[in-house]
CSV table of C-alpha atoms and ligand atoms in Angstrom, one decimal:
chain,number,residue,atom,x,y,z
B,293,UNK,CA,94.3,136.0,148.2
B,294,UNK,CA,90.8,136.9,147.2
B,295,UNK,CA,88.8,138.1,150.2
B,296,UNK,CA,85.5,138.9,148.5
B,297,UNK,CA,82.2,137.3,149.4
B,298,UNK,CA,79.9,138.3,146.5
B,299,UNK,CA,81.0,137.9,142.9
B,300,UNK,CA,78.8,140.1,140.8
B,301,UNK,CA,78.6,140.5,137.1
B,302,UNK,CA,77.4,143.5,135.1
B,303,UNK,CA,74.2,143.6,133.1
B,304,UNK,CA,76.4,143.6,130.0
B,305,UNK,CA,77.9,140.2,131.1
B,306,UNK,CA,74.5,138.5,130.8
B,307,UNK,CA,75.1,135.5,128.5
B,308,UNK,CA,73.9,135.9,124.9
B,309,UNK,CA,73.7,132.2,124.2
B,310,UNK,CA,72.3,129.1,125.9
B,311,UNK,CA,74.5,126.0,125.8
B,312,UNK,CA,73.1,122.8,124.2
B,313,UNK,CA,74.9,119.8,125.6
B,314,UNK,CA,73.4,117.6,122.9
B,315,UNK,CA,76.2,118.9,120.7
B,316,UNK,CA,78.8,117.3,123.0
B,317,UNK,CA,77.1,114.3,124.5
B,318,UNK,CA,79.6,111.4,124.8
B,319,UNK,CA,76.8,108.9,124.3
B,320,UNK,CA,74.2,108.7,121.4
B,321,UNK,CA,70.7,110.2,122.1
B,322,UNK,CA,67.8,107.9,122.7
B,323,UNK,CA,64.5,108.5,120.7
B,324,UNK,CA,61.5,110.3,122.2
B,325,UNK,CA,58.4,108.2,121.5
B,326,UNK,CA,54.8,108.9,120.8
B,327,UNK,CA,52.8,107.4,123.7
B,328,UNK,CA,50.1,105.9,121.4
B,329,UNK,CA,52.2,104.5,118.5
B,330,UNK,CA,55.4,104.0,120.5
B,331,UNK,CA,57.3,105.2,117.4
B,332,UNK,CA,59.5,108.3,117.4
B,333,UNK,CA,57.5,111.4,117.9
B,334,UNK,CA,56.8,113.7,114.9
B,335,UNK,CA,57.0,117.5,115.1
B,336,UNK,CA,53.2,117.5,114.3
B,337,UNK,CA,52.5,115.4,117.4
B,338,UNK,CA,54.7,117.7,119.6
B,339,UNK,CA,53.2,120.8,118.0
B,340,UNK,CA,49.8,120.1,119.7
B,341,UNK,CA,51.7,120.8,123.0
B,342,UNK,CA,54.6,123.1,122.1
B,343,UNK,CA,55.5,125.9,119.7
B,344,UNK,CA,57.7,124.9,116.8
B,345,UNK,CA,60.7,126.9,118.0
B,346,UNK,CA,60.8,124.9,121.3
B,347,UNK,CA,60.4,121.7,119.3
B,348,UNK,CA,63.4,122.6,117.2
B,349,UNK,CA,65.4,123.4,120.3
B,350,UNK,CA,64.4,120.1,121.8
B,351,UNK,CA,66.0,118.1,118.9
B,352,UNK,CA,68.8,120.6,118.1
B,353,UNK,CA,72.5,119.6,118.1
B,354,UNK,CA,73.8,123.1,117.6
B,355,UNK,CA,76.1,123.9,120.5
B,356,UNK,CA,74.9,127.4,121.2
B,357,UNK,CA,71.5,128.9,120.7
B,358,UNK,CA,71.0,132.6,120.8
B,359,UNK,CA,68.9,134.1,123.7
B,360,UNK,CA,66.4,136.4,122.1
B,361,UNK,CA,66.7,140.1,123.0
B,362,UNK,CA,63.2,140.1,124.5
B,363,UNK,CA,64.1,137.3,126.8
B,364,UNK,CA,67.4,139.0,127.9
B,365,UNK,CA,65.4,142.1,128.6
B,366,UNK,CA,63.3,140.2,131.1
B,367,UNK,CA,66.3,138.3,132.5
B,368,UNK,CA,67.8,141.7,133.4
B,369,UNK,CA,65.2,142.2,136.1
B,370,UNK,CA,67.2,139.8,138.3
B,371,UNK,CA,70.2,138.5,136.2
B,372,UNK,CA,73.1,138.1,136.4
B,373,UNK,CA,72.5,136.5,139.8
B,374,UNK,CA,75.3,136.6,142.5
B,375,UNK,CA,77.8,133.9,143.1
B,376,UNK,CA,78.5,133.9,146.8
B,377,UNK,CA,81.4,132.5,148.8
B,378,UNK,CA,79.8,130.9,151.9
B,379,UNK,CA,82.6,132.1,154.2
B,380,UNK,CA,80.5,131.9,157.4
B,381,UNK,CA,79.4,128.4,156.6
B,382,UNK,CA,83.1,127.5,156.0
B,383,UNK,CA,83.9,129.0,159.4
B,384,UNK,CA,81.1,127.2,161.1
B,385,UNK,CA,82.4,123.9,159.6
B,386,UNK,CA,86.0,124.9,160.3
B,387,UNK,CA,86.9,123.5,156.9
B,388,UNK,CA,89.8,124.3,154.6
B,389,UNK,CA,87.4,123.9,151.7
B,390,UNK,CA,86.0,126.9,149.8
B,391,UNK,CA,82.2,126.7,149.3
B,392,UNK,CA,80.5,128.8,146.6
B,393,UNK,CA,76.9,129.0,145.7
B,394,UNK,CA,75.0,130.5,142.8
B,395,UNK,CA,72.0,132.3,144.2
B,396,UNK,CA,69.1,131.6,141.9
B,397,UNK,CA,66.7,132.5,144.8
B,398,UNK,CA,67.0,136.2,143.8
B,399,UNK,CA,64.5,136.0,140.9
B,400,UNK,CA,61.0,137.4,141.6
B,401,UNK,CA,59.5,133.9,141.8
B,402,UNK,CA,62.3,132.9,144.2
B,403,UNK,CA,63.9,130.1,142.2
B,404,UNK,CA,65.8,129.3,139.0
B,405,UNK,CA,62.5,128.4,137.2
B,406,UNK,CA,61.8,131.8,135.6
B,407,UNK,CA,65.0,131.2,133.4
B,408,UNK,CA,63.0,128.8,131.3
B,409,UNK,CA,59.5,130.2,132.0
B,410,UNK,CA,60.3,133.5,130.4
B,411,UNK,CA,61.8,131.8,127.3
B,412,UNK,CA,58.9,129.5,126.9
B,413,UNK,CA,56.3,132.3,127.3
B,414,UNK,CA,58.2,134.3,124.7
B,415,UNK,CA,58.3,131.6,122.1
B,416,UNK,CA,54.6,130.8,122.6
B,417,UNK,CA,53.7,134.4,122.3
B,418,UNK,CA,55.8,134.8,119.2
B,419,UNK,CA,53.9,131.9,117.5
B,420,UNK,CA,50.5,133.5,118.3
B,421,UNK,CA,49.5,131.3,121.2
B,422,UNK,CA,47.0,132.9,123.6
B,423,UNK,CA,47.1,130.7,126.7
B,424,UNK,CA,49.2,128.1,128.4
B,425,UNK,CA,48.5,125.2,130.7
B,426,UNK,CA,50.9,123.6,133.1
B,427,UNK,CA,51.2,121.6,136.3
B,428,UNK,CA,52.9,122.6,139.5
B,429,UNK,CA,53.9,120.6,142.6
B,430,UNK,CA,54.9,122.9,145.5
B,431,UNK,CA,54.0,126.0,143.4
B,432,UNK,CA,57.4,127.1,142.3
B,433,UNK,CA,57.0,126.3,138.7
B,434,UNK,CA,53.4,127.7,138.6
B,435,UNK,CA,54.5,131.0,140.1
B,436,UNK,CA,57.4,131.3,137.7
B,437,UNK,CA,55.3,130.6,134.7
B,438,UNK,CA,52.6,133.0,136.0
B,439,UNK,CA,55.3,135.7,136.3
B,440,UNK,CA,56.4,135.0,132.7
B,441,UNK,CA,52.9,134.8,131.2
B,442,UNK,CA,52.2,138.1,132.8
B,443,UNK,CA,55.1,139.7,131.0
B,444,UNK,CA,54.1,138.3,127.7
B,445,UNK,CA,50.4,138.8,128.1
B,446,UNK,CA,49.3,135.1,128.0
B,447,UNK,CA,46.5,133.4,130.0
B,448,UNK,CA,47.6,130.6,132.2
B,449,UNK,CA,45.8,127.6,133.8
B,450,UNK,CA,47.8,125.8,136.5
B,451,UNK,CA,47.0,122.3,137.8
B,452,UNK,CA,48.5,122.3,141.2
B,453,UNK,CA,49.0,119.0,143.1
B,454,UNK,CA,46.2,118.9,145.7
B,455,UNK,CA,48.3,118.2,148.8
B,456,UNK,CA,50.5,121.3,148.0
B,457,UNK,CA,47.4,123.4,147.0
B,458,UNK,CA,46.1,122.8,150.6
B,459,UNK,CA,49.5,123.0,152.4
B,460,UNK,CA,50.9,125.9,150.5
B,461,UNK,CA,48.1,128.4,149.8
B,462,UNK,CA,50.4,131.3,149.4
B,463,UNK,CA,52.1,130.1,146.2
B,464,UNK,CA,48.6,129.8,144.8
B,465,UNK,CA,47.8,133.4,145.8
B,466,UNK,CA,51.1,134.4,144.2
B,467,UNK,CA,50.0,132.8,140.9
B,468,UNK,CA,46.7,134.7,141.1
B,469,UNK,CA,48.4,137.9,141.9
B,470,UNK,CA,50.3,137.6,138.6
B,471,UNK,CA,47.0,136.9,136.9
B,472,UNK,CA,47.0,133.0,136.5
B,473,UNK,CA,44.2,130.6,137.5
B,474,UNK,CA,45.1,127.6,139.8
B,475,UNK,CA,43.2,124.4,140.3
B,476,UNK,CA,43.7,121.6,142.9
B,477,UNK,CA,44.6,118.5,140.9
B,478,UNK,CA,43.0,116.0,140.5
B,479,UNK,CA,40.2,118.3,139.4
B,480,UNK,CA,36.8,117.6,137.8
B,481,UNK,CA,37.8,119.7,134.8
B,482,UNK,CA,39.4,116.9,132.8
B,483,UNK,CA,38.5,113.3,131.9
B,484,UNK,CA,41.6,112.1,133.6
B,485,UNK,CA,41.1,114.1,136.8
B,486,UNK,CA,37.5,112.8,137.0
B,487,UNK,CA,38.7,109.2,136.5
B,488,UNK,CA,41.2,109.6,139.4
B,489,UNK,CA,38.6,111.1,141.7
B,490,UNK,CA,36.1,108.3,140.9
B,491,UNK,CA,38.7,105.8,142.1
B,492,UNK,CA,39.9,107.8,145.1
B,493,UNK,CA,38.0,111.0,146.0
B,494,UNK,CA,40.8,111.8,148.6
B,495,UNK,CA,43.7,111.5,146.2
B,496,UNK,CA,46.5,113.8,147.3
B,497,UNK,CA,47.4,114.2,143.6
B,498,UNK,CA,50.9,113.8,142.1
B,499,UNK,CA,52.9,115.6,139.5
B,500,UNK,CA,52.2,112.8,137.0
B,501,UNK,CA,48.4,113.3,137.5
B,502,UNK,CA,48.7,117.1,137.2
B,503,UNK,CA,50.8,116.9,134.1
B,504,UNK,CA,48.1,114.7,132.5
B,505,UNK,CA,45.4,117.2,133.4
B,506,UNK,CA,47.4,120.1,131.9
B,507,UNK,CA,48.3,118.1,128.8
B,508,UNK,CA,44.7,117.0,128.3
B,509,UNK,CA,43.5,120.6,128.6
B,510,UNK,CA,45.9,121.7,125.9
B,511,UNK,CA,45.1,118.7,123.6
B,512,UNK,CA,41.3,119.3,123.9
B,513,UNK,CA,41.7,123.0,123.2
B,514,UNK,CA,41.9,122.7,119.4
B,515,UNK,CA,45.1,124.6,119.2
B,516,UNK,CA,44.0,127.5,121.5
B,517,UNK,CA,46.2,126.5,124.4
B,518,UNK,CA,49.6,125.0,124.5
B,519,UNK,CA,51.3,123.2,127.3
B,520,UNK,CA,54.5,124.1,129.2
B,521,UNK,CA,56.8,121.9,131.3
B,522,UNK,CA,59.1,123.3,133.9
B,523,UNK,CA,61.8,120.6,133.9
B,524,UNK,CA,63.0,117.3,132.3
B,525,UNK,CA,62.9,118.4,128.6
B,526,UNK,CA,66.1,119.3,126.6
B,527,UNK,CA,64.9,122.8,125.9
B,528,UNK,CA,64.2,123.5,129.6
B,529,UNK,CA,67.6,122.3,130.6
B,530,UNK,CA,69.2,124.4,127.9
B,531,UNK,CA,67.4,127.6,129.0
B,532,UNK,CA,68.8,127.0,132.5
B,533,UNK,CA,72.4,127.0,131.3
B,534,UNK,CA,72.4,130.8,131.6
B,535,UNK,CA,73.1,129.9,135.3
B,536,UNK,CA,76.3,127.9,134.6
B,537,UNK,CA,77.6,130.3,131.9
B,538,UNK,CA,77.4,133.2,134.4
B,539,UNK,CA,79.0,131.0,137.1
B,540,UNK,CA,82.0,130.2,134.8
B,541,UNK,CA,82.8,133.9,134.6
B,542,UNK,CA,82.2,134.4,138.3
B,543,UNK,CA,84.5,131.5,139.3
B,544,UNK,CA,87.1,133.2,137.0
B,545,UNK,CA,86.6,136.5,139.0
B,546,UNK,CA,87.2,134.4,142.2
B,547,UNK,CA,90.3,132.9,140.6
B,548,UNK,CA,89.2,129.4,141.4
B,549,UNK,CA,87.7,126.4,139.6
B,550,UNK,CA,85.3,123.9,141.3
B,551,UNK,CA,86.6,120.5,142.1
B,552,UNK,CA,83.0,119.4,142.6
B,553,UNK,CA,79.7,120.8,141.2
B,554,UNK,CA,76.6,119.9,143.3
B,555,UNK,CA,72.9,120.3,142.8
B,556,UNK,CA,69.5,118.9,143.8
B,557,UNK,CA,67.5,117.0,141.2
B,558,UNK,CA,63.8,116.8,140.7
B,559,UNK,CA,63.5,116.7,137.0
B,560,UNK,CA,67.1,117.8,136.6
B,561,UNK,CA,66.8,121.4,135.3
B,562,UNK,CA,68.5,123.6,137.9
B,563,UNK,CA,71.4,121.1,138.3
B,564,UNK,CA,72.0,120.8,134.6
B,565,UNK,CA,71.7,124.6,134.3
B,566,UNK,CA,74.7,125.0,136.6
B,567,UNK,CA,76.6,121.9,135.7
B,568,UNK,CA,76.4,121.6,131.9
B,569,UNK,CA,78.7,124.5,131.0
B,570,UNK,CA,81.2,122.9,133.5
B,571,UNK,CA,80.5,119.5,131.9
B,572,UNK,CA,81.4,121.0,128.5
B,573,UNK,CA,84.8,121.8,129.9
B,574,UNK,CA,85.0,118.3,131.4
B,575,UNK,CA,84.1,116.8,128.0
B,576,UNK,CA,86.1,119.1,125.7
B,577,UNK,CA,89.0,120.2,127.8
B,578,UNK,CA,89.4,117.1,130.0
B,579,UNK,CA,88.9,118.9,133.3
B,580,UNK,CA,88.7,116.5,136.2
B,581,UNK,CA,85.6,118.1,137.9
B,582,UNK,CA,83.3,115.8,139.8
B,583,UNK,CA,79.5,116.2,139.4
B,584,UNK,CA,77.1,115.2,142.2
B,585,UNK,CA,73.3,115.1,141.8
B,586,UNK,CA,71.3,114.9,145.0
B,587,UNK,CA,67.8,113.5,145.5
B,588,UNK,CA,65.6,112.5,148.4
B,589,UNK,CA,65.4,108.9,149.6
B,590,UNK,CA,61.6,109.4,149.3
B,591,UNK,CA,62.0,109.9,145.5
B,592,UNK,CA,65.1,108.0,144.7
B,593,UNK,CA,64.9,108.2,140.9
B,594,UNK,CA,68.6,107.9,140.0
B,595,UNK,CA,69.7,105.7,142.9
B,596,UNK,CA,66.8,103.2,142.9
B,597,UNK,CA,64.9,103.7,139.7
B,598,UNK,CA,65.3,101.7,136.6
B,599,UNK,CA,66.9,103.1,133.4
B,600,UNK,CA,64.1,102.5,130.9
B,601,UNK,CA,61.6,104.0,128.5
B,602,UNK,CA,58.6,105.4,130.5
B,603,UNK,CA,55.7,107.7,130.1
B,604,UNK,CA,56.2,111.3,131.3
B,605,UNK,CA,52.9,111.4,133.0
B,606,UNK,CA,50.3,109.2,134.8
B,607,UNK,CA,47.7,109.2,132.0
B,608,UNK,CA,50.2,108.1,129.3
B,609,UNK,CA,49.5,111.2,127.2
B,610,UNK,CA,53.0,112.8,127.4
B,611,UNK,CA,55.8,111.4,125.3
B,612,UNK,CA,57.8,108.3,126.3
B,613,UNK,CA,61.5,108.9,127.0
B,614,UNK,CA,64.4,106.8,128.2
B,615,UNK,CA,65.2,107.9,131.7
B,616,UNK,CA,65.7,106.6,135.3
B,617,UNK,CA,62.2,106.2,136.6
B,618,UNK,CA,60.2,105.1,139.6
B,619,UNK,CA,57.3,104.4,137.2
B,620,UNK,CA,54.7,106.9,135.8
B,621,UNK,CA,52.2,105.8,138.5
B,622,UNK,CA,54.5,107.0,141.3
B,623,UNK,CA,52.7,109.0,144.0
B,624,UNK,CA,55.2,110.4,146.6
B,625,UNK,CA,54.7,109.6,150.3
B,626,UNK,CA,52.7,112.4,151.9
B,627,UNK,CA,55.1,112.5,155.0
B,628,UNK,CA,57.8,113.8,152.7
B,629,UNK,CA,58.3,117.5,153.0
B,630,UNK,CA,61.3,117.9,150.8
B,631,UNK,CA,60.0,118.5,147.3
B,632,UNK,CA,61.7,116.9,144.3
B,633,UNK,CA,58.8,114.6,143.6
B,634,UNK,CA,58.8,113.8,139.9
B,635,UNK,CA,59.0,110.1,139.0
B,636,UNK,CA,61.5,110.5,136.2
B,637,UNK,CA,64.6,112.6,135.3
B,638,UNK,CA,65.9,114.6,132.3
B,639,UNK,CA,67.2,112.1,129.7
B,640,UNK,CA,70.6,113.8,129.1
B,641,UNK,CA,71.3,113.8,132.8
B,642,UNK,CA,70.3,110.2,133.1
B,643,UNK,CA,72.6,109.3,130.1
B,644,UNK,CA,75.5,111.1,131.8
B,645,UNK,CA,74.8,109.4,135.1
B,646,UNK,CA,74.6,106.0,133.4
B,647,UNK,CA,77.9,106.7,131.6
B,648,UNK,CA,79.6,107.6,134.9
B,649,UNK,CA,80.1,111.3,134.4
B,650,UNK,CA,77.7,112.2,137.2
B,651,UNK,CA,77.4,110.7,140.7
B,652,UNK,CA,74.1,110.5,142.6
B,653,UNK,CA,73.4,110.6,146.3
B,654,UNK,CA,70.0,110.1,148.0
B,655,UNK,CA,69.4,111.9,151.3
B,656,UNK,CA,66.9,111.5,154.1
B,657,UNK,CA,64.9,114.6,155.0
B,658,UNK,CA,66.1,115.1,158.6
B,659,UNK,CA,69.8,115.6,157.7
B,660,UNK,CA,68.6,117.8,154.9
B,661,UNK,CA,66.6,120.1,157.1
B,662,UNK,CA,69.5,120.1,159.6
B,663,UNK,CA,71.8,121.4,156.9
B,664,UNK,CA,69.2,124.0,155.9
B,665,UNK,CA,69.1,125.3,159.4
B,666,UNK,CA,72.9,125.5,159.7
B,667,UNK,CA,73.0,127.3,156.4
B,668,UNK,CA,70.3,129.8,157.4
B,669,UNK,CA,72.1,130.5,160.7
B,670,UNK,CA,75.5,131.0,159.0
B,671,UNK,CA,74.6,132.6,155.6
B,672,UNK,CA,71.3,134.1,156.6
B,673,UNK,CA,69.2,132.8,153.8
B,674,UNK,CA,66.5,130.2,154.4
B,675,UNK,CA,66.7,127.7,151.6
B,676,UNK,CA,63.9,125.9,149.8
B,677,UNK,CA,63.8,122.2,151.1
B,678,UNK,CA,64.8,121.1,147.6
B,679,UNK,CA,67.9,123.3,147.7
B,680,UNK,CA,68.8,122.0,151.2
B,681,UNK,CA,69.6,118.7,149.5
B,682,UNK,CA,72.5,120.4,147.6
B,683,UNK,CA,73.6,122.2,150.8
B,684,UNK,CA,73.7,118.9,152.8
B,685,UNK,CA,76.1,117.4,150.2
B,686,UNK,CA,78.2,120.6,150.0
B,687,UNK,CA,78.6,120.5,153.8
B,688,UNK,CA,79.5,116.8,153.7
B,689,UNK,CA,82.1,117.5,151.0
B,690,UNK,CA,83.5,120.3,153.1
B,691,UNK,CA,83.7,118.0,156.1
B,692,UNK,CA,85.3,115.3,154.1
B,693,UNK,CA,87.9,117.8,152.8
B,694,UNK,CA,88.6,118.8,156.4
B,695,UNK,CA,89.1,115.2,157.4
B,696,UNK,CA,91.5,114.7,154.6
B,697,UNK,CA,93.2,118.2,155.0
B,698,UNK,CA,92.3,119.2,151.4
B,699,UNK,CA,91.6,122.6,150.1
B,700,UNK,CA,88.6,121.5,148.0
B,701,UNK,CA,86.6,124.0,145.9
B,702,UNK,CA,82.9,123.2,146.2
B,703,UNK,CA,80.2,124.8,144.1
B,704,UNK,CA,76.5,124.2,144.4
B,705,UNK,CA,73.3,125.7,142.9
B,706,UNK,CA,71.2,127.6,145.4
B,707,UNK,CA,68.1,126.8,143.4
B,708,UNK,CA,65.6,128.8,145.5
B,709,UNK,CA,64.7,130.4,148.8
B,710,UNK,CA,62.3,128.7,151.3
B,711,UNK,CA,60.0,131.7,152.2
B,712,UNK,CA,57.0,129.8,151.1
B,713,UNK,CA,58.0,126.6,152.8
B,714,UNK,CA,57.5,127.6,156.4
B,715,UNK,CA,55.0,124.7,156.9
B,716,UNK,CA,57.8,122.3,156.2
B,717,UNK,CA,60.2,124.1,158.5
B,718,UNK,CA,57.5,124.3,161.2
B,719,UNK,CA,57.1,120.5,160.9
B,720,UNK,CA,60.9,120.0,161.2
B,721,UNK,CA,61.4,122.4,164.1
B,722,UNK,CA,58.4,120.8,165.8
B,723,UNK,CA,60.0,117.4,165.6
B,724,UNK,CA,57.2,116.1,163.3
B,725,UNK,CA,59.2,115.0,160.4
B,726,UNK,CA,60.5,111.4,160.1
B,727,UNK,CA,62.8,109.9,157.6
B,728,UNK,CA,61.4,107.8,154.9
B,729,UNK,CA,62.9,105.3,152.5
B,730,UNK,CA,60.9,104.6,149.3
B,731,UNK,CA,60.6,100.7,149.3
B,732,UNK,CA,62.4,98.8,146.7
B,733,UNK,CA,59.3,96.6,146.3
B,734,UNK,CA,57.3,99.6,145.2
B,735,UNK,CA,59.9,100.3,142.5
B,736,UNK,CA,59.7,96.7,141.3
B,737,UNK,CA,55.9,96.8,141.3
B,738,UNK,CA,55.9,100.0,139.2
B,739,UNK,CA,58.1,98.4,136.6
B,740,UNK,CA,55.2,96.1,135.6
B,741,UNK,CA,53.6,99.2,134.0
B,742,UNK,CA,56.5,100.3,131.8
B,743,UNK,CA,55.6,100.6,128.1
B,744,UNK,CA,56.9,97.9,125.8
B,745,UNK,CA,58.9,99.6,123.1
B,746,UNK,CA,61.2,98.4,120.3
B,747,UNK,CA,64.1,100.7,121.1
I,914,LIG,C1,61.5,123.0,141.1
I,914,LIG,C2,62.6,123.2,142.0
I,914,LIG,C3,63.7,122.2,142.1
I,914,LIG,C4,63.6,120.9,141.3
I,914,LIG,O1,63.5,120.9,139.9
I,914,LIG,P1,64.7,120.7,138.9
I,914,LIG,O2,64.1,120.7,137.6
I,914,LIG,O3,65.3,119.4,139.2
I,914,LIG,O4,65.6,121.8,139.1
I,914,LIG,C5,64.7,122.4,142.9
I,914,LIG,N1,64.8,123.5,143.7
I,914,LIG,C6,63.8,124.5,143.7
I,914,LIG,C7,63.9,125.7,144.5
I,914,LIG,C8,62.7,124.3,142.8
I,914,LIG,O5,61.8,125.2,142.8
C-alpha cells in the first residue's frame, strides 16, 4: 500500500516532447477560416499574427513535437510539478475514493499558463519578433506571458478586460514588475476599442473585445508586433500536454491509474494539457477512463452553446473555427466571480465532446466556492476560482464513489492558486455572491450573428 502524499519527478524526467492529439483524433479536423474571405486560412494570413513555427504546429499531425532545449531550461524553474494525493480531503469526505491533483499553481505566475507562454515567447524570439500583444481576463495569462517575455527579452502590450483591471489591480502590477505594459480594455488605443467606447463608455469589456484590440494592434504594426493567445488554439493545447505527460509517470509511481480525469474549461488548455496524454491511451490502448470538463453556468459554452463556426473575437478579426460557442458578442455577467469567461472552446476538445469521449458539467458559483473553501481547509492551498470548478466535481465524484462503495481513482488538474482572487473570496465569504444561469434566450439571440460559411 502506497502511503505517499507527494509524487515528485526529477529534473531529468521533464518530458522531451509535447503530445499532438491531432495525430490520433477519432474524427476528421474542421477547417480554420479566414474571417474576411470565409475560406480556409493561408499561412500568410496567420503569419501576420503568429511566427511560422507555431503555425506549423497548429496544423501538424505529427504525434510528438520536440520541446526545444531553451524552453526546457525555463520549464526547469518550476517543472516537473508535484502530483499530490489529497489525503486530507479524502478524510474530510470520508470516501473510499483516491483523489489526486496535479499542482500547476507552483509556477511563478501561479498557473499552468507559463507552459505555453514560454514556448510562444521562444518561437517569436527565434523568428526575430521584437514585441508581442495579447489580451488577458483575470490577469493570469497576461502575467504568464509577461514572465515569458521577460525571459526572452520581448516587449509586451497586454489588453486587460476592464472589469478585471479595476477589480484585480495586483495582477496588473505583477505584469508591470516583469516589464510589460497593461491597458484597460476597451481602450482608446485601437479603432475597435474606440468604437466600443463610443457605444458604451462604461463597457466592462470582455475577452472577445480585448482579443480584438490585441489582434488589431499586431495587424497594424507592419510586422513589428505579433499576437499571442493563451488558450483555444491547437499549439497552445499541445504545449500544455507537458502536464499530462508528467502525470502519467507520477500515477505510475503511485501505482494507480485514474478512472476519471477532471478539469475546468475556459478555452480548454489546462484540461487538455492534463487529459490528452490519458486520452491517447483511451484512444490507442482502449482504456476505459472517463473525462469530465467543468464550466460555470454563467458561461455554459459546452452545455448550452451551439456547435458551429464562429469568430474567435468580437471584432471578427481572428480566424473562424468550429467550436461550441455562446456567440462572439458574448459579454459575461458582471456578478460572476468564477473566471472561465471565453465565449468559445478549443476545437479539438469540442470535437471530442461532440463525439462522446468527454462529458461536460456546468456549475453554479456558490457550490464552487464552497468546494474551494473545503479544499483550502483540508489541503491548505487556496485555489483559483477557475480551479475550484474542477475541485467541486472531484468532490462530487468522491461522494458518489462513497455512496456506491467504490474505490474510484480521481485525478484533476489544479490549474492555479487563488492568491490574487481574494476579492472573489471576500465576496463569497461576505455572502455577496449569487448563483447565475446564463439565459437560453441570450444564446439563441447570439446565434443570429454567426458567420455563414460553406463548410
Ligand atoms: C486561465 C485559467 C483557466 C482557464 O483557461 P483554460 O485555457 O481553459 O485552461 C483555468 N484555471 C486557471 C487558474 C487559469 O488561470
